[in-house]
PDB file of C-alpha atoms in Angstrom:
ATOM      1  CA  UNK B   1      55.792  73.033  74.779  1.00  0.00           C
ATOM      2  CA  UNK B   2      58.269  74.116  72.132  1.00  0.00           C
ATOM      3  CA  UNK B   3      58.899  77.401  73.500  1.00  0.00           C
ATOM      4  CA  UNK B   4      60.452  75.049  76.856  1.00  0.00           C
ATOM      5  CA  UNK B   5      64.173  74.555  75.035  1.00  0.00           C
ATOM      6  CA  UNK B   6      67.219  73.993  77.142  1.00  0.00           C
ATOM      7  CA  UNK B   7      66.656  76.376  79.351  1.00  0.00           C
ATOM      8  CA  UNK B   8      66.458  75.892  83.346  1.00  0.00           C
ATOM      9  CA  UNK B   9      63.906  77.823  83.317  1.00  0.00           C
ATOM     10  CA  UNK B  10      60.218  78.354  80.913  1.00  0.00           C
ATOM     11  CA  UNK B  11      57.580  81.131  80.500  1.00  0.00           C
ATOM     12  CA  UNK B  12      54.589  81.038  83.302  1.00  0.00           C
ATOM     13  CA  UNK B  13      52.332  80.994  80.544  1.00  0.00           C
ATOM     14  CA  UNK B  14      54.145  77.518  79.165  1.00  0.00           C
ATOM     15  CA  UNK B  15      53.845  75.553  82.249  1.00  0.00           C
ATOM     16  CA  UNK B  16      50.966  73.042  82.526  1.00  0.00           C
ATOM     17  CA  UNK B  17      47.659  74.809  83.506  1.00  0.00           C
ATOM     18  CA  UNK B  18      47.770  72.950  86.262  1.00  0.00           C
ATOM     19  CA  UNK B  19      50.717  74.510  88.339  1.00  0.00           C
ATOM     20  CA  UNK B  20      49.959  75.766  91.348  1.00  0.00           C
ATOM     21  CA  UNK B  21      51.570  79.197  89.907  1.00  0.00           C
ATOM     22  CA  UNK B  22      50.374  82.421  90.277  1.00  0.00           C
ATOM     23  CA  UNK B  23      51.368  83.359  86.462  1.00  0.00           C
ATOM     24  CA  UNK B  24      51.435  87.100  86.744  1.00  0.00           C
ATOM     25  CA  UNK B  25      53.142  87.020  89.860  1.00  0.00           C
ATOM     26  CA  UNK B  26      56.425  85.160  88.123  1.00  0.00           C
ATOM     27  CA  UNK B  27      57.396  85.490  84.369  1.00  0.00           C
ATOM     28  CA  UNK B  28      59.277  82.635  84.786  1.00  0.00           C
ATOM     29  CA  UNK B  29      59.143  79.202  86.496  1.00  0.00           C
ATOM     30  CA  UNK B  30      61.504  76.475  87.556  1.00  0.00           C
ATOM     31  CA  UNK B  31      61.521  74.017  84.726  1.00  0.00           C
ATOM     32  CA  UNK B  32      61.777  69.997  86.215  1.00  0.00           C
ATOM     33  CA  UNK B  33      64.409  68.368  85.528  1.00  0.00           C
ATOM     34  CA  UNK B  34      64.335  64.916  83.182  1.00  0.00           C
ATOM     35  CA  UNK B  35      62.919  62.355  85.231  1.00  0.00           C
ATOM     36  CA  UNK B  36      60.802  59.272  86.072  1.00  0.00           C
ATOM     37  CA  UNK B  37      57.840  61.564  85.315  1.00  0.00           C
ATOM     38  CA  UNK B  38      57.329  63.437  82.337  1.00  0.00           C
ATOM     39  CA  UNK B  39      56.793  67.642  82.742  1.00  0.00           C
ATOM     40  CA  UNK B  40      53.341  67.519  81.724  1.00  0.00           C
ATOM     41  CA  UNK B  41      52.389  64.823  83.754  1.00  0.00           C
ATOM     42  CA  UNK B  42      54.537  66.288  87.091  1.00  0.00           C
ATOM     43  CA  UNK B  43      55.533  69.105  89.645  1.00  0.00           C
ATOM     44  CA  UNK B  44      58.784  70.132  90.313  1.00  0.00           C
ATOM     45  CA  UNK B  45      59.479  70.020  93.974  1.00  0.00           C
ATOM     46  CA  UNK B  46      60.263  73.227  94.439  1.00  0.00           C
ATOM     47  CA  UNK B  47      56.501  74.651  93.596  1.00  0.00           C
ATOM     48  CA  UNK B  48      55.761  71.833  96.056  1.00  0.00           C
ATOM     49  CA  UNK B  49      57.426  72.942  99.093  1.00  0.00           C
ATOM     50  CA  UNK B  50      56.827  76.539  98.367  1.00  0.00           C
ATOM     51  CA  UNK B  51      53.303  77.061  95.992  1.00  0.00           C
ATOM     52  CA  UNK B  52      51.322  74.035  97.592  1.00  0.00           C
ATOM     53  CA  UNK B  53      52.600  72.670 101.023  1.00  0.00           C
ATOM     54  CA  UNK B  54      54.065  76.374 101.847  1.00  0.00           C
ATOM     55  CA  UNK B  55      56.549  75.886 104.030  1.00  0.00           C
ATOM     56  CA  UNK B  56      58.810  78.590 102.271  1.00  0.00           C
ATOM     57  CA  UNK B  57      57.929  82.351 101.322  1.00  0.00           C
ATOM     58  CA  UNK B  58      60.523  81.936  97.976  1.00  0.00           C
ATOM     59  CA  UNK B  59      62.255  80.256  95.600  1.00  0.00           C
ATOM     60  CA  UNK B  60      65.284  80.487  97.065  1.00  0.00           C
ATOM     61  CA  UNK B  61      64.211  79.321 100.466  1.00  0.00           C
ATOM     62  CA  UNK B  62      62.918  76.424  98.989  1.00  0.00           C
ATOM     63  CA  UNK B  63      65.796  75.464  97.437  1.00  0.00           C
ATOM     64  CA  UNK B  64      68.255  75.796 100.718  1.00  0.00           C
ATOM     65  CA  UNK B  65      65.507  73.747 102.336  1.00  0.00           C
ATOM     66  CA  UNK B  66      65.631  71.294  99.845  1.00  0.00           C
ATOM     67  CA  UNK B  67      69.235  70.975  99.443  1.00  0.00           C
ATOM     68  CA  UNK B  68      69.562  70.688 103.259  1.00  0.00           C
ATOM     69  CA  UNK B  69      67.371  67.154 102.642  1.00  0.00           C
ATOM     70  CA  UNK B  70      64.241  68.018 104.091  1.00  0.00           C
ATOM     71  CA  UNK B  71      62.106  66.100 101.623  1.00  0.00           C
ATOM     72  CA  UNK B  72      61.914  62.408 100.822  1.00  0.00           C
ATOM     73  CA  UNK B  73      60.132  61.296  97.239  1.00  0.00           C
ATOM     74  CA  UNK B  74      59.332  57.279  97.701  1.00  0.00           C
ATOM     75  CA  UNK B  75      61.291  56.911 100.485  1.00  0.00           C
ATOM     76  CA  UNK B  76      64.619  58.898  99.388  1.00  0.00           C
ATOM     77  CA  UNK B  77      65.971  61.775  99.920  1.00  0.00           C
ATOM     78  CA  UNK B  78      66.081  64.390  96.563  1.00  0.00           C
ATOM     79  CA  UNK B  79      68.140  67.332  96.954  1.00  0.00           C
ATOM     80  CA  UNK B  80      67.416  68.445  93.659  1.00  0.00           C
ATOM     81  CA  UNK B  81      64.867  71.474  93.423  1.00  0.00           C
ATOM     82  CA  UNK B  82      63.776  70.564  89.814  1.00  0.00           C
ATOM     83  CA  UNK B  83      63.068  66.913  90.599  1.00  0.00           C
ATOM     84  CA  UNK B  84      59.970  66.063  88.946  1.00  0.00           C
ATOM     85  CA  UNK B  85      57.162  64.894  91.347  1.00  0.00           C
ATOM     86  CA  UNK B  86      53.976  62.956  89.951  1.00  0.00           C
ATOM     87  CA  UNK B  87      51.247  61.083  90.130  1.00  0.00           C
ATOM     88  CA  UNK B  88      51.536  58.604  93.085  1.00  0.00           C
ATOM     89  CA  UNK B  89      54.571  59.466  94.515  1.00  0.00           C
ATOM     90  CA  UNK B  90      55.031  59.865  98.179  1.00  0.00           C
ATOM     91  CA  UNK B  91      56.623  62.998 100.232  1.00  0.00           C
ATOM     92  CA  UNK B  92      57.636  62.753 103.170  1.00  0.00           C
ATOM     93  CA  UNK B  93      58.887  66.238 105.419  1.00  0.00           C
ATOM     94  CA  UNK B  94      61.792  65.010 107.074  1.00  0.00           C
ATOM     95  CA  UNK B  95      61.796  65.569 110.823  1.00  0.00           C
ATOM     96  CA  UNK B  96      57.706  66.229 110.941  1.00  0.00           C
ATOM     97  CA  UNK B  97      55.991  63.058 110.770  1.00  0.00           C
ATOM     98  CA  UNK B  98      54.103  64.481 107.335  1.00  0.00           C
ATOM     99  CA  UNK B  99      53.728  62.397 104.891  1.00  0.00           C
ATOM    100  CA  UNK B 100      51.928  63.082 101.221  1.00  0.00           C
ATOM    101  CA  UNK B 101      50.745  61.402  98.134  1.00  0.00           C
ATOM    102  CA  UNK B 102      50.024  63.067  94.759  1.00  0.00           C
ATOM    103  CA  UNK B 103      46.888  62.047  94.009  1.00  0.00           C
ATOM    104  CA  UNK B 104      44.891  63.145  90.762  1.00  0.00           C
ATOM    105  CA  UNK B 105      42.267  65.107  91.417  1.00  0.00           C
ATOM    106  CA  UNK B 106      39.378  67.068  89.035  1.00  0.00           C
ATOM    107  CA  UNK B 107      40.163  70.291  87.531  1.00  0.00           C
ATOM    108  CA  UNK B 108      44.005  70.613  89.414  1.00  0.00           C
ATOM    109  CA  UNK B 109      44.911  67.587  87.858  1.00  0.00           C
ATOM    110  CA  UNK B 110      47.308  66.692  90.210  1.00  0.00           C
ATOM    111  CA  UNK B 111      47.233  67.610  94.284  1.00  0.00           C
ATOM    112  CA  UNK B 112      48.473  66.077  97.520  1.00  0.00           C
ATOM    113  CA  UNK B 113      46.623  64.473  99.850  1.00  0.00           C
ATOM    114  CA  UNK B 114      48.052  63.732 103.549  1.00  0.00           C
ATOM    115  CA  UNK B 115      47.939  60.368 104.639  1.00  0.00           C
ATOM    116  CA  UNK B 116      49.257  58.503 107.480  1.00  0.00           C
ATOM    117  CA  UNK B 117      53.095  57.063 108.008  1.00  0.00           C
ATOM    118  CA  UNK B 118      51.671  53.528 107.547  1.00  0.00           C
ATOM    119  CA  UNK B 119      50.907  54.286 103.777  1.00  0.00           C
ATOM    120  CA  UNK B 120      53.233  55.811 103.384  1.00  0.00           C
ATOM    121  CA  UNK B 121      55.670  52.918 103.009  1.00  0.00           C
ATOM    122  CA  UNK B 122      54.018  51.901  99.806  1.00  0.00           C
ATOM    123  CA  UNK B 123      53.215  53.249  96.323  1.00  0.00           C
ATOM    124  CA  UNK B 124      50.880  52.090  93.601  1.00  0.00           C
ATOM    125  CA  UNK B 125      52.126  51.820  90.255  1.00  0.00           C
ATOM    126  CA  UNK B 126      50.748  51.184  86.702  1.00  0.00           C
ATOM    127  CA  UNK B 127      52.479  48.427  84.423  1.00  0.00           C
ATOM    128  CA  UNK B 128      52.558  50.483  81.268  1.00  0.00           C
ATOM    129  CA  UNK B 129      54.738  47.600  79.161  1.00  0.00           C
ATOM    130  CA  UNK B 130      56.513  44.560  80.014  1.00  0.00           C
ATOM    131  CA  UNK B 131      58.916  42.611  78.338  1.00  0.00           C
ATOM    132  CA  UNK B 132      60.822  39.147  78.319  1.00  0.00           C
ATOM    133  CA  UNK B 133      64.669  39.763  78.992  1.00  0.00           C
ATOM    134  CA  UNK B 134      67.700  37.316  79.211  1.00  0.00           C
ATOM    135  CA  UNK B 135      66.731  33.847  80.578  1.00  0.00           C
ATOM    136  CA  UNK B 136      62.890  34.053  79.809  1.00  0.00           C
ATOM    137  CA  UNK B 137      62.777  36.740  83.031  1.00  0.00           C
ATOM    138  CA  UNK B 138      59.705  39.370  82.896  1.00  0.00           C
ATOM    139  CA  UNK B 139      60.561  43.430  83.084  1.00  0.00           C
ATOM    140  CA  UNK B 140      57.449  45.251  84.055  1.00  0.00           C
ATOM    141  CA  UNK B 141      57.823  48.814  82.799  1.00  0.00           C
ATOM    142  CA  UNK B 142      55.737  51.347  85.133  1.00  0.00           C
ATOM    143  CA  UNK B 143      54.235  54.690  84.700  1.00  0.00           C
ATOM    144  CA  UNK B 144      56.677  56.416  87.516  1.00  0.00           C
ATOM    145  CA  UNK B 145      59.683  55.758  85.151  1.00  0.00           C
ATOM    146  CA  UNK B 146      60.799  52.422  87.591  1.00  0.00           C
ATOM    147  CA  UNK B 147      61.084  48.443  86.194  1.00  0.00           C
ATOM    148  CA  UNK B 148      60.632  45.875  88.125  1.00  0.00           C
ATOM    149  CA  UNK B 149      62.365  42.467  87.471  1.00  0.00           C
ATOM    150  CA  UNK B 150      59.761  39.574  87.615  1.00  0.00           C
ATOM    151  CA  UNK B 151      62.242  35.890  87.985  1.00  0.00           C
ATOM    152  CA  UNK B 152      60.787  33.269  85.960  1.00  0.00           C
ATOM    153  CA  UNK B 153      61.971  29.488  87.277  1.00  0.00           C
ATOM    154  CA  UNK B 154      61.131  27.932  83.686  1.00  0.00           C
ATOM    155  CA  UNK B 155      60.495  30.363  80.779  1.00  0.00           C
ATOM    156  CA  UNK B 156      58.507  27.376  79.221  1.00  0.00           C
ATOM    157  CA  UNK B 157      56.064  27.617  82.050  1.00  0.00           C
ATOM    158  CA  UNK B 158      56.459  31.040  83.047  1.00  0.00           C
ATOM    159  CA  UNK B 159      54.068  30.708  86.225  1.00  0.00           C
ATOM    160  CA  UNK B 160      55.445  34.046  87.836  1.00  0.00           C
ATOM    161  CA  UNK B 161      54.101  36.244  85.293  1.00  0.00           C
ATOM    162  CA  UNK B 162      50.704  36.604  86.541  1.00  0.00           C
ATOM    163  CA  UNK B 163      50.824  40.427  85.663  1.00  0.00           C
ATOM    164  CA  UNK B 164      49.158  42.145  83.087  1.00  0.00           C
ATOM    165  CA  UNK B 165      49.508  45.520  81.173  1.00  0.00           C
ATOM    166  CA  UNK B 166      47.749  48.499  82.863  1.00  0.00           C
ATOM    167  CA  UNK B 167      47.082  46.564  85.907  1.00  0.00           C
ATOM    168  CA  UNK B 168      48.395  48.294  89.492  1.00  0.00           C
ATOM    169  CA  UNK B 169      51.420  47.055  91.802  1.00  0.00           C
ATOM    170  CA  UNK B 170      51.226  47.848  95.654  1.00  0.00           C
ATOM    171  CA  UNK B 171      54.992  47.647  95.792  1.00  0.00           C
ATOM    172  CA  UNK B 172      56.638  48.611  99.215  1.00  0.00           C
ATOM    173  CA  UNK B 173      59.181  51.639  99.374  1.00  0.00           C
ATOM    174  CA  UNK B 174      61.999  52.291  99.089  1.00  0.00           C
ATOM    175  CA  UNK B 175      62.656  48.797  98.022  1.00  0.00           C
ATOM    176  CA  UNK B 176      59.689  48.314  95.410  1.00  0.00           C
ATOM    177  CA  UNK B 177      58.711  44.547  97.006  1.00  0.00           C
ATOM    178  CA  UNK B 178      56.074  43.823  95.166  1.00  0.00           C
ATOM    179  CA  UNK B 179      52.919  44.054  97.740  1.00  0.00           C
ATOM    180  CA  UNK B 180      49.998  43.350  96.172  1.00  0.00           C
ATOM    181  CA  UNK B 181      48.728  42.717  92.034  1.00  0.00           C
ATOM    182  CA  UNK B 182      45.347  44.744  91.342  1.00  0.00           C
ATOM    183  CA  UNK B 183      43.915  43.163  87.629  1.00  0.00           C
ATOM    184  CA  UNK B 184      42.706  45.739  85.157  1.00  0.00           C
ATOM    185  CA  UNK B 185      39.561  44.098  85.014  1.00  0.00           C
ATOM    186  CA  UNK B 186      35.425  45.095  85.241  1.00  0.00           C
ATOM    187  CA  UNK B 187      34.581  45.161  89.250  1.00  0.00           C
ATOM    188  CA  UNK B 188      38.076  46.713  90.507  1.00  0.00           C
ATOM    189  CA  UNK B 189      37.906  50.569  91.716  1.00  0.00           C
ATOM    190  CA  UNK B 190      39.477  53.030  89.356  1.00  0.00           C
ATOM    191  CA  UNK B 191      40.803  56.673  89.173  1.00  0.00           C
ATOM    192  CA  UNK B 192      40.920  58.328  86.296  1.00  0.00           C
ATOM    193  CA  UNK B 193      44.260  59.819  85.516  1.00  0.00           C
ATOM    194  CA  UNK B 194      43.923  62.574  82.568  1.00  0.00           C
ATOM    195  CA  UNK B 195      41.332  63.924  80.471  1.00  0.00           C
ATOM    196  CA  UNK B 196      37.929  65.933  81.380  1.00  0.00           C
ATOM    197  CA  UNK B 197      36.956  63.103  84.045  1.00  0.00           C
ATOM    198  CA  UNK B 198      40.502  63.541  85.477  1.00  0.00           C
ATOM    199  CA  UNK B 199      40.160  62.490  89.628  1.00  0.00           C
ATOM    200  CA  UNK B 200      36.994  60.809  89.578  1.00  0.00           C
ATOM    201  CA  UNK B 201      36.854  57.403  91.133  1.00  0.00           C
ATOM    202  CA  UNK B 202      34.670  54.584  90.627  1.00  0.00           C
ATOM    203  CA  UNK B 203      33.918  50.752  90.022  1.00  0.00           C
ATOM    204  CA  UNK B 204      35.098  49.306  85.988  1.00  0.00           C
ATOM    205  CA  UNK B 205      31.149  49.152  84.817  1.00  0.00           C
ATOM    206  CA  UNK B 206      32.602  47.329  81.041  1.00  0.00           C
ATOM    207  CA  UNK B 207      35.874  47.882  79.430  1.00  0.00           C
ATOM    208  CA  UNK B 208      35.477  48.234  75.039  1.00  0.00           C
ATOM    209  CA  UNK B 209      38.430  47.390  73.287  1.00  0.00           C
ATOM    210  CA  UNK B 210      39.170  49.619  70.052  1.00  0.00           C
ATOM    211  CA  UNK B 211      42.148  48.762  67.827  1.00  0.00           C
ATOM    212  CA  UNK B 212      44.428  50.889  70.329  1.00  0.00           C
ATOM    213  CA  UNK B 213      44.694  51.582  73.451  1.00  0.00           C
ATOM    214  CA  UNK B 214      43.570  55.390  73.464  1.00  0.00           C
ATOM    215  CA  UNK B 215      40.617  54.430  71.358  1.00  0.00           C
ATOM    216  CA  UNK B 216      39.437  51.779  74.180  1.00  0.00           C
ATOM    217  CA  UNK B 217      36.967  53.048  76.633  1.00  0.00           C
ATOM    218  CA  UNK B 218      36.480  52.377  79.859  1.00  0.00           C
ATOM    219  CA  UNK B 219      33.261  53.338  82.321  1.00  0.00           C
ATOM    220  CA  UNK B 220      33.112  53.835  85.900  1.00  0.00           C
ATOM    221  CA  UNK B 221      30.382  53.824  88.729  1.00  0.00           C
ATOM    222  CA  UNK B 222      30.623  56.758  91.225  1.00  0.00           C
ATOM    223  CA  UNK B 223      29.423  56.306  94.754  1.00  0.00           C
ATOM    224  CA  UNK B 224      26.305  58.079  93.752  1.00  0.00           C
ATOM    225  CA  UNK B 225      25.910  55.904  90.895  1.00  0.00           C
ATOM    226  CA  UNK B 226      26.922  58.098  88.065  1.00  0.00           C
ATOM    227  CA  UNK B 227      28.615  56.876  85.142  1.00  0.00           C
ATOM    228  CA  UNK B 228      31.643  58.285  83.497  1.00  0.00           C
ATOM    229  CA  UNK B 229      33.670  57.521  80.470  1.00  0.00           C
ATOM    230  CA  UNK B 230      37.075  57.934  79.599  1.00  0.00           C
ATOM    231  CA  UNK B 231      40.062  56.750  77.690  1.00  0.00           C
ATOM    232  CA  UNK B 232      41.830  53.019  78.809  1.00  0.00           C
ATOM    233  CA  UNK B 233      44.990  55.128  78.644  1.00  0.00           C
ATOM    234  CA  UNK B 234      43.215  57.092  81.712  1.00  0.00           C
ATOM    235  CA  UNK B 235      41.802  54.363  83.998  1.00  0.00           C
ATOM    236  CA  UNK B 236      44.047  53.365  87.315  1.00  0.00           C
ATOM    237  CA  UNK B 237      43.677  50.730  89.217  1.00  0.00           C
ATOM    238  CA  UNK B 238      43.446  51.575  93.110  1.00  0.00           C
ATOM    239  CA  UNK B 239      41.710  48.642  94.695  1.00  0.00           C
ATOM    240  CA  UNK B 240      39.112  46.168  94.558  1.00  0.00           C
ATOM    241  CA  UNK B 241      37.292  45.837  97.720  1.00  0.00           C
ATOM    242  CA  UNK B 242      38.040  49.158  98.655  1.00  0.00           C
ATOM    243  CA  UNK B 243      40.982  51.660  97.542  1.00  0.00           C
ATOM    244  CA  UNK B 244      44.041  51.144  98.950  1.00  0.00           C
ATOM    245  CA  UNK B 245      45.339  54.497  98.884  1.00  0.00           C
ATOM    246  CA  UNK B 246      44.049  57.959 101.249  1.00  0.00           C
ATOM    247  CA  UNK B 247      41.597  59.763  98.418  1.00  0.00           C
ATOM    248  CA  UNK B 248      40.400  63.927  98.761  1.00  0.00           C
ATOM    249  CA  UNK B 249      37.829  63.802 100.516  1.00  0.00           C
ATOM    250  CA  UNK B 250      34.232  62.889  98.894  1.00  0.00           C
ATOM    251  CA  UNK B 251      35.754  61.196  96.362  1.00  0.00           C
ATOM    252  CA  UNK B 252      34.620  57.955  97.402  1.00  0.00           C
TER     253      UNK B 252
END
């Protein structure tokens, strides 16, 4: 992605292959601005509203649309037409009663899936990191850029901190309440985030620890009963009984 620079703006042929960009249509393509997501894991919301939910012809319609503050991204309104959009986040069309979530899916990588204004008032997140701050306090880190501030009564006896790394928050929007906990742990419903598997979703079958976390693999049980594996660094947690969040359909 050297070729990217500090440019508003890179080559067709640069953008992640999974862009919903006709590349010999446009040389060029917006470029997202720095955000909670990072470009190769995200959409700028202009090729949203134009390339995938359609709702302008061009660019520049687009962007008068989204300056106007048409679109909502977890529950606020982004007037920005280079904000990065990713995996999880929630859109809602202003005015329509639409409502999205980016979802990943296999092949595209990333796509949106409609789902009702109910779920829409929550997001699931992945604690990538957390950390112990002033007064003993916890500060989960989480994939979509956001930290959440976990209150510990007695940092001796830190009961609050029930949450582990690369386990999923239901947190509500826009306020990010903290819903619901979902353990990384064999049993729980998965989606697989990156790599070859990317959008299939399953049941943890065994989780094996390497040395690191990219070198840890995880397998999952399709409806069908097909295995996968992939990479602990790909496996999120979407539910245990049953997922929490509107999948494409077939996908479980």
């Amino acid at each position: 992605m050297g070729s990217m620079g500090g440019s508003k703006h890179l080559k067709s042929i640069a953008a992640p292959r999974y862009w919903p960009i006709l590349r010999k249509e446009y040389k060029w393509v917006v470029k997202p601005s720095p955000g909670p997501h990072a470009i190769a894991r995200s959409i700028p919301l202009l090729l949203i509203v134009r390339d995938v939910l359609r709702l302008a012809k061009t660019g520049k319609e687009a962007r008068r649309l989204i300056s106007e503050g048409y679109f909502k991204i977890d529950g606020k309104v982004r007037r920005d037409y280079k904000f990065p959009v990713g995996m999880m986040d929630v859109i809602e069309v202003v005015g329509t009663n639409e409502y999205y979530r980016v979802v990943p899916v296999p092949t595209k990588v990333l796509d949106l899936v409609k789902i009702a204004k109910e779920e829409a008032s929550f997001k699931l997140v992945r604690i990538e990191d957390k950390t112990t701050v002033k007064n003993g306090h916890i500060q989960l880190n989480l994939h979509d850029g956001r930290n959440i501030l976990v209150r510990v009564s007695d940092p001796r006896n830190p009961v609050e901190d029930v949450y582990e790394t690369l386990g999923t928050l239901q947190i509500a929007l826009p306020g990010q309440e903290i819903l619901n906990y979902i353990q990384l742990k064999e049993g729980v419903i998965a989606i697989i985030s990156g790599g070859r598997n990317v959008g299939r979703v399953g049941r943890i079958v065994s989780i094996h620890r390497g040395m690191r976390r990219h070198r840890s693999i995880v397998t999952i049980e399709d409806k069908n009963g097909v295995k996968v594996q992939t990479s602990l660094d790909y496996i999120f947690p979407i539910g245990v009984e049953k997922p929490l969040i509107t999948l494409p359909e077939g996908a479980w």
